[in-house]
XYZ file of C-alpha atoms in Angstrom:
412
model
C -13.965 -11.292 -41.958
C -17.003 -9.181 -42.922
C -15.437 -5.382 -43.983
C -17.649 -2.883 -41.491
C -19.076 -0.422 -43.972
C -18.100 3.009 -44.011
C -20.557 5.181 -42.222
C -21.197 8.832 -42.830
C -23.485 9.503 -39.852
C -23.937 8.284 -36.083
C -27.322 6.445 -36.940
C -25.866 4.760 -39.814
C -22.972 3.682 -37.814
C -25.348 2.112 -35.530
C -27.174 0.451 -38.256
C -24.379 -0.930 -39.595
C -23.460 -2.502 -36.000
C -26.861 -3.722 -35.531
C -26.673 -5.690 -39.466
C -23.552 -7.452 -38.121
C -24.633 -8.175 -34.683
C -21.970 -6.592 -33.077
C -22.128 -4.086 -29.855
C -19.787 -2.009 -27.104
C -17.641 -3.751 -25.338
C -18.463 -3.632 -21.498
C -15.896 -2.031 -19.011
C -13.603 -4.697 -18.992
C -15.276 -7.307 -20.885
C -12.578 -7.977 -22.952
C -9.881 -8.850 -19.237
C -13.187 -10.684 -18.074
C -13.223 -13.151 -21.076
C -9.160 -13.936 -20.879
C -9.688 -14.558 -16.907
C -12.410 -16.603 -17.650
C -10.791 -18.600 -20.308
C -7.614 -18.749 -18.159
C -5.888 -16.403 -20.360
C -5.019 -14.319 -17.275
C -4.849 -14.956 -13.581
C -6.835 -12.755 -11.044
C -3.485 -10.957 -9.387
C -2.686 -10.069 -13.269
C -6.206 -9.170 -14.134
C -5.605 -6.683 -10.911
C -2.281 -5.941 -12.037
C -3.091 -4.651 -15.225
C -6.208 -2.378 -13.444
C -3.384 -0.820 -11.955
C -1.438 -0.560 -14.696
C -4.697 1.506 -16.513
C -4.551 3.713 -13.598
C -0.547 4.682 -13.058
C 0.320 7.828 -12.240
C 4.437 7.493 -11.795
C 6.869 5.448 -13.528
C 7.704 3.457 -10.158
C 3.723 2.375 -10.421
C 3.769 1.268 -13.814
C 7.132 -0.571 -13.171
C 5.126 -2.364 -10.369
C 2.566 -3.166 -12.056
C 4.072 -4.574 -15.186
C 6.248 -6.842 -12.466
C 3.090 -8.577 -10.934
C 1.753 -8.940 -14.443
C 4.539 -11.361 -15.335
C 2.935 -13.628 -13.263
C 5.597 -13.750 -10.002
C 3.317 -13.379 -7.854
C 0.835 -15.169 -9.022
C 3.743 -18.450 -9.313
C 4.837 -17.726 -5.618
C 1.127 -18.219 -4.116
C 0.588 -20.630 -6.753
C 3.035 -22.716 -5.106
C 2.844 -22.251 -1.506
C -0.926 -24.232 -2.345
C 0.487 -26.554 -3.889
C 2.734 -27.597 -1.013
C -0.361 -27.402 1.263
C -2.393 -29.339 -1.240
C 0.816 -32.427 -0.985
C 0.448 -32.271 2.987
C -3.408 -32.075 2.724
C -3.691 -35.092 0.742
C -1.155 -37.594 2.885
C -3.615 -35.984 5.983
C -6.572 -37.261 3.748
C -5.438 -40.603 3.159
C -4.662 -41.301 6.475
C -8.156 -40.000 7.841
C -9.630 -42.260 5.140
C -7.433 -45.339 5.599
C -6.326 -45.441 9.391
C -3.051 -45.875 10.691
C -1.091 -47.556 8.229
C -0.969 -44.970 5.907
C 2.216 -42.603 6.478
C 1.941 -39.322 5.673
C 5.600 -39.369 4.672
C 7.047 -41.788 1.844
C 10.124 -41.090 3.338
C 8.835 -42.011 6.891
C 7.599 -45.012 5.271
C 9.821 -47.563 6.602
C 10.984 -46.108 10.158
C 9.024 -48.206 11.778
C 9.455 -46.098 15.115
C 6.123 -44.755 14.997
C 4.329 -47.407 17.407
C 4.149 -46.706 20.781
C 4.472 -41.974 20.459
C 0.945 -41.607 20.736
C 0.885 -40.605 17.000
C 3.353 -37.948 17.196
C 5.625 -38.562 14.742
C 2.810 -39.047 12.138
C 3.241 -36.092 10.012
C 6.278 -37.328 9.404
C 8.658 -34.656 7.336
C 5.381 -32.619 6.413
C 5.155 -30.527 9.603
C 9.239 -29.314 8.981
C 8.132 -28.271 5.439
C 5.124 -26.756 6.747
C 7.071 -24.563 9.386
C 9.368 -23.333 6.531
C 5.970 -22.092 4.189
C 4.656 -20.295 7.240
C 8.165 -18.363 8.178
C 8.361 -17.873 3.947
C 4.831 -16.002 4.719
C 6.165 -14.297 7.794
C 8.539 -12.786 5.794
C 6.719 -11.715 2.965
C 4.468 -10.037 4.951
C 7.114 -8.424 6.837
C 7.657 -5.563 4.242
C 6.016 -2.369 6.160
C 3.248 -2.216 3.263
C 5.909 -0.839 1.078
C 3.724 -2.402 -1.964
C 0.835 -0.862 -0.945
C 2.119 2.419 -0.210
C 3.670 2.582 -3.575
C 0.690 1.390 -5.405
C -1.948 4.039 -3.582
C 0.910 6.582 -2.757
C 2.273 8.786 0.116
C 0.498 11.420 1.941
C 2.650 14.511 2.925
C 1.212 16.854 5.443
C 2.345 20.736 5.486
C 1.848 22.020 9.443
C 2.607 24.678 11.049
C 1.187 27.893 12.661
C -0.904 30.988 10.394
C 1.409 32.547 7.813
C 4.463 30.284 8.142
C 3.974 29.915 4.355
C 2.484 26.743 4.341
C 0.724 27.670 1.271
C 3.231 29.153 -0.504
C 5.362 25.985 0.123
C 2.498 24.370 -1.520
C 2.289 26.260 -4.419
C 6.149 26.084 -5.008
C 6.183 22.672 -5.163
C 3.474 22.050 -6.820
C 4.392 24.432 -9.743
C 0.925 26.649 -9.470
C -1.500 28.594 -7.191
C -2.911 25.795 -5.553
C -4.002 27.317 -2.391
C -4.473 30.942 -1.836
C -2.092 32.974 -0.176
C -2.740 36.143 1.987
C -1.202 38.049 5.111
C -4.548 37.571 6.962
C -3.897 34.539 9.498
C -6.618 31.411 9.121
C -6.797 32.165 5.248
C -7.046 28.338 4.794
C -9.140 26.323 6.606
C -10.168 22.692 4.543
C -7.422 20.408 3.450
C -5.726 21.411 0.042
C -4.411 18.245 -2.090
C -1.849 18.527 -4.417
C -0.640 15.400 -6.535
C 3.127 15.256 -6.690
C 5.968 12.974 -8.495
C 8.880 12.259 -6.254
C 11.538 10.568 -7.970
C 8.747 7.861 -9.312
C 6.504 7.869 -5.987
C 3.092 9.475 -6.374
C 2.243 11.746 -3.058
C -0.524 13.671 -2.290
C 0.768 16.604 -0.768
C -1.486 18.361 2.080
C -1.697 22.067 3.034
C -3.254 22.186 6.554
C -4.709 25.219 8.474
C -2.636 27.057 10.332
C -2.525 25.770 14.008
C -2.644 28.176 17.006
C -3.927 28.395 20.759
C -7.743 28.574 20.150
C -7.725 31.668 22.661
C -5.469 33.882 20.550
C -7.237 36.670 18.932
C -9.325 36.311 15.476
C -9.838 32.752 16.093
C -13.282 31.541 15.422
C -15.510 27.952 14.750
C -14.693 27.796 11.511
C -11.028 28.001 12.034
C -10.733 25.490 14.994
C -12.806 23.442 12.764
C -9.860 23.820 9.980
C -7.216 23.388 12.729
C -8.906 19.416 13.453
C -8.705 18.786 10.103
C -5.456 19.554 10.313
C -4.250 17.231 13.457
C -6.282 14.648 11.526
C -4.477 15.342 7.940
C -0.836 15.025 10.029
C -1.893 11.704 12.161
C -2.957 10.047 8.557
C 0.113 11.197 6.726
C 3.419 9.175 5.566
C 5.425 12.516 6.335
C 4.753 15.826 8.103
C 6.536 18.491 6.932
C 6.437 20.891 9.716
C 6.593 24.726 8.711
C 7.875 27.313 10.961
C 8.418 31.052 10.474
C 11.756 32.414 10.637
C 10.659 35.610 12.621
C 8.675 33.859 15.159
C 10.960 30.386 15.392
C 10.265 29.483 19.041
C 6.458 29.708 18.772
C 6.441 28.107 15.267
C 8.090 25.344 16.314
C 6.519 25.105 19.604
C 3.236 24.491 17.476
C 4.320 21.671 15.398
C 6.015 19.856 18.207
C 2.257 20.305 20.379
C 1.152 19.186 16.939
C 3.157 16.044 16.728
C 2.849 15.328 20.308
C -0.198 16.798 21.691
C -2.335 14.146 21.284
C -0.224 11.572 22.279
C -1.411 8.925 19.451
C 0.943 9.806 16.821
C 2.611 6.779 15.566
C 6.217 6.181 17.122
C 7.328 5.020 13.095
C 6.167 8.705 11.651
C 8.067 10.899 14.120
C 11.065 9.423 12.272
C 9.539 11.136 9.005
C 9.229 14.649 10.184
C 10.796 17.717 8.223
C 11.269 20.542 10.062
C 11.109 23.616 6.858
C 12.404 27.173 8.354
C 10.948 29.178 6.079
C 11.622 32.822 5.782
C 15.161 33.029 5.683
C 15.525 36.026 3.485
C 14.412 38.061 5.801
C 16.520 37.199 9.037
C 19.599 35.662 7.155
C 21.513 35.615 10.749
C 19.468 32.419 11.638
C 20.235 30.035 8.476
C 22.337 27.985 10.673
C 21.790 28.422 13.878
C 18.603 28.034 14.946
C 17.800 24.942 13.066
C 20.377 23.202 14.846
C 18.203 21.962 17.708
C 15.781 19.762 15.195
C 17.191 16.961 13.057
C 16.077 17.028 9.163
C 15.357 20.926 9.486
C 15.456 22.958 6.313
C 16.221 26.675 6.268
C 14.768 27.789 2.624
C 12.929 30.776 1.398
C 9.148 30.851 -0.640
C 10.223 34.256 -1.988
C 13.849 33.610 -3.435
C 13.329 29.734 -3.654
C 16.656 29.492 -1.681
C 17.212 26.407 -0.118
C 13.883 24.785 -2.218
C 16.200 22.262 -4.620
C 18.058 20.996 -1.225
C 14.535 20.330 0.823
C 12.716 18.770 -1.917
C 15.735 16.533 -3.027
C 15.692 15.078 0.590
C 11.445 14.766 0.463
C 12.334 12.863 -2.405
C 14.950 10.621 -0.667
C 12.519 9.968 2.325
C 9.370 9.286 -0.041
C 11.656 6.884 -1.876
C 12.767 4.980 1.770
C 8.897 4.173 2.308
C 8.912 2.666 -0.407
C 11.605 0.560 -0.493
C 14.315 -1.272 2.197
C 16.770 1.574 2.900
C 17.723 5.135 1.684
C 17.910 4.186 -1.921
C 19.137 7.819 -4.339
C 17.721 5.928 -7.709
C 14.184 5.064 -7.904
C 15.507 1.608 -10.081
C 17.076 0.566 -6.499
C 13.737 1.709 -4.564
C 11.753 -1.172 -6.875
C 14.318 -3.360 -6.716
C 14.832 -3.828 -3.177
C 11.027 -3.290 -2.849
C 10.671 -6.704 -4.004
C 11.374 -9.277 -1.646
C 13.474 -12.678 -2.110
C 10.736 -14.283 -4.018
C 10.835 -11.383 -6.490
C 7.342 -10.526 -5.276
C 5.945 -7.985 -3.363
C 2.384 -7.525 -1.678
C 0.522 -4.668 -3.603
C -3.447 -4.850 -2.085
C -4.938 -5.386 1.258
C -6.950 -7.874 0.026
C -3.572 -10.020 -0.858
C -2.373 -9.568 2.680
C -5.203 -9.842 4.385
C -5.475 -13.518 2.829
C -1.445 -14.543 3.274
C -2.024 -13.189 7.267
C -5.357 -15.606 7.314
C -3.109 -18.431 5.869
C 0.226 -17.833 8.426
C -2.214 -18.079 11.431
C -3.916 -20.868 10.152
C -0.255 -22.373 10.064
C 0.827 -21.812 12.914
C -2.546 -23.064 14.766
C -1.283 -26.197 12.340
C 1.753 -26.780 14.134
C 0.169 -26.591 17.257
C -1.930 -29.299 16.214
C -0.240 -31.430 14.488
C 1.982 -32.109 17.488
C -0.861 -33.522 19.119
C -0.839 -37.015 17.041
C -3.837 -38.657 16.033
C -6.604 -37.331 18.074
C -6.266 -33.545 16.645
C -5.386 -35.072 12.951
C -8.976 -34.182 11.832
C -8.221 -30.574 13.311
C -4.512 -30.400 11.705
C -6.042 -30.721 8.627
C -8.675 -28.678 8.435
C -5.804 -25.836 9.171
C -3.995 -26.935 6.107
C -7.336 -27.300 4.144
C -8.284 -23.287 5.533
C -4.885 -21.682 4.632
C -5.085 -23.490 0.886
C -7.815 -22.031 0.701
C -7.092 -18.578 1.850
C -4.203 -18.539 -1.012
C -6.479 -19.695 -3.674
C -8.852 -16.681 -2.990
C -6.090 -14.432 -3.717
C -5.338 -16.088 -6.931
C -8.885 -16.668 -8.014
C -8.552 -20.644 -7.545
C -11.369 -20.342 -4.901
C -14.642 -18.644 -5.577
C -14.043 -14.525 -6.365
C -17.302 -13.283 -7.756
C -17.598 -10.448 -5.611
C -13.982 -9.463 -6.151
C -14.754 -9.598 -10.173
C -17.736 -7.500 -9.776
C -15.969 -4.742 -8.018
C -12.487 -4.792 -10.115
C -14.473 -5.305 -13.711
C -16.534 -2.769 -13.104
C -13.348 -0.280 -12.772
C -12.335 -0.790 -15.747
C -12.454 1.209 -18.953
C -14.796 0.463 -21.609
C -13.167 -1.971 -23.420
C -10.408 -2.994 -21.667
């Protein structure tokens, strides 16, 4: 190799790089070059772009999973068993009749006289049990994806429930300001959090009230919206009510929650209720949190009660993530990935393995049809092949590649 000489200055540096013909890489030249030399597949080359990006441990872990190539090896081989049924399909579109589609059907000889029925022979059972393999790997309530681009928590409640100062507690600074005056905040206040591996974005809202109520102007029904809209687009709502004023707090995150009427059935499962407070009415630790399930009595002031709420946060974060209630993030990933030892992590992934089930299933509709929808049949098998190979860059990607290369870091 040529030894780079030593430069003393910028512009001799650049000389010197200019003598040997060398240059910068481009973002992501270097990933390009091992896709394009098949060094690296196009779910790894995405895997490692979010590895470069990680935030939480859980993420990385992720990450460093799908770059092993599992996932890659599981769609790798559902085409390939769609590429075997596609080609018997070919050869008998090619060479009539006598071809079977089945070396084991072969030899039945009980295929005269069914109309063509029977002439996917043992292809359209293994067929069936690809498309219920894709059922179920796409039955995994985005927990991938959710880990991958994180949680949103909303903080709701009515003016001066100490939504803020929740906020702030949690996230270990003065985020948001706090003040006595009611409608202090009124945009959205994001807050990036660690829970137990999980990266969240945790939201404080404006304070919600009756728009008739005294002090209440535009500006502050424009911040309460934002708020319904921050709670209907979060993972959970944590739902902050004053101690001194309990009925009316709570009144306001329940007309919150259900006002609308087009909050999610799935997220009124994920609802904290956070009594906050407590120091100053001590009588009510107890008793009036009773009526509301997952209800928190703490206090901003004295932190009482803080460790207990944000241990459970934690616990439900993790449960999006993951199959069940799992206390050690190493569990969450572990049961996060399915049977195959693969999980879905982008839209773009599922939005392909969805194209392929349907095309599947249309398939078997087909394909029980005999010879006059063969041509048909096949062109299903031929579309959800396809669909597969885009996600593993078998089938034509460019515009994928532009948009993930071009994320990278220089040099990467």
């Amino acid at each position: 190799s040529v030894p780079i000489p030593a430069a003393t200055s910028d512009e001799e540096s650049q000389q010197a790089t200019r003598r040997l013909s060398l240059r910068p890489a481009d973002p992501g030249e270097f990933t390009q070059r091992a896709y394009a030399h098949g060094k690296l597949g196009l779910v790894e080359v995405e895997a490692l772009s979010d590895l470069i990006v990680a935030d939480t441990s859980l993420q990385r872990k992720q990450a460093l999973k799908q770059f092993d190539g599992r996932l890659s090896r599981l769609y790798m081989g559902w085409r390939e068993e769609l590429i075997k049924g596609l080609a018997h399909a070919e050869a008998v579109i090619d060479f009539g009749d006598d071809e079977a589609l089945d070396p084991d059907e072969e030899d039945d000889g009980d295929m005269d006289g069914d109309g063509g029925m029977s002439i996917w022979g043992g292809i359209s059972p293994r067929i069936t049990s690809l498309r219920q393999a894709m059922e179920r790997h796409l039955a995994d309530a985005s927990r991938g994806e959710l880990l991958r681009d994180g949680l949103r928590i909303a903080i709701v409640g009515r003016p001066n429930a100490g939504k803020s100062s929740l906020l702030n507690l949690l996230a270990g600074r003065d985020a948001a300001i706090v003040s006595s005056t009611p409608g202090t905040t009124r945009d959205v206040v994001e807050v990036i959090l660690d829970l137990g591996g999980v990266r969240c974005t945790l939201l404080d809202t404006a304070g919600v009230r009756e728009e008739k109520e005294e002090g209440v102007n535009e500006i502050e029904v424009e911040g309460m919206k934002r708020a319904r809209i921050a709670a209907k687009d979060a993972h959970i709502v944590v739902g902050v009510v004053d101690s001194t004023d309990y009925e009316r707090g709570l009144e306001a995150v329940d007309e919150l929650i259900n006002g609308d009427g087009d909050f999610d059935d799935w997220k009124k499962d994920n609802i904290l209720y956070v009594v906050n407070k407590v120091d100053l009415k001590n009588e009510m630790k107890d008793n009036d949190c009773v009526s509301k399930s997952n209800s928190f009595g703490i206090s901003c002031t004295t932190s009482e009660g803080v460790n207990d709420f944000l241990s459970v946060l934690t616990t439900e974060a993790l449960s999006l993530v993951s199959s069940g209630n799992d206390e050690a993030s190493s569990a969450a990933l572990s049961s996060l990935e399915g049977s195959e030892g693969a999980v879905i992590t982008r839209a773009r992934h599922r939005r392909h393995v969805e194209a392929a089930a349907d095309a599947l299933g249309r398939f078997e509709v087909l394909s029980g049809q005999g010879y006059m929808a063969l041509d048909m049949a096949a062109e299903e098998l031929r579309l959800a092949a396809s669909e597969l190979g885009r996600i593993t860059g078998a089938i034509d990607v460019e515009d994928v590649l532009d948009v993930l290369f071009a994320d990278f870091c220089i040099g990467k």
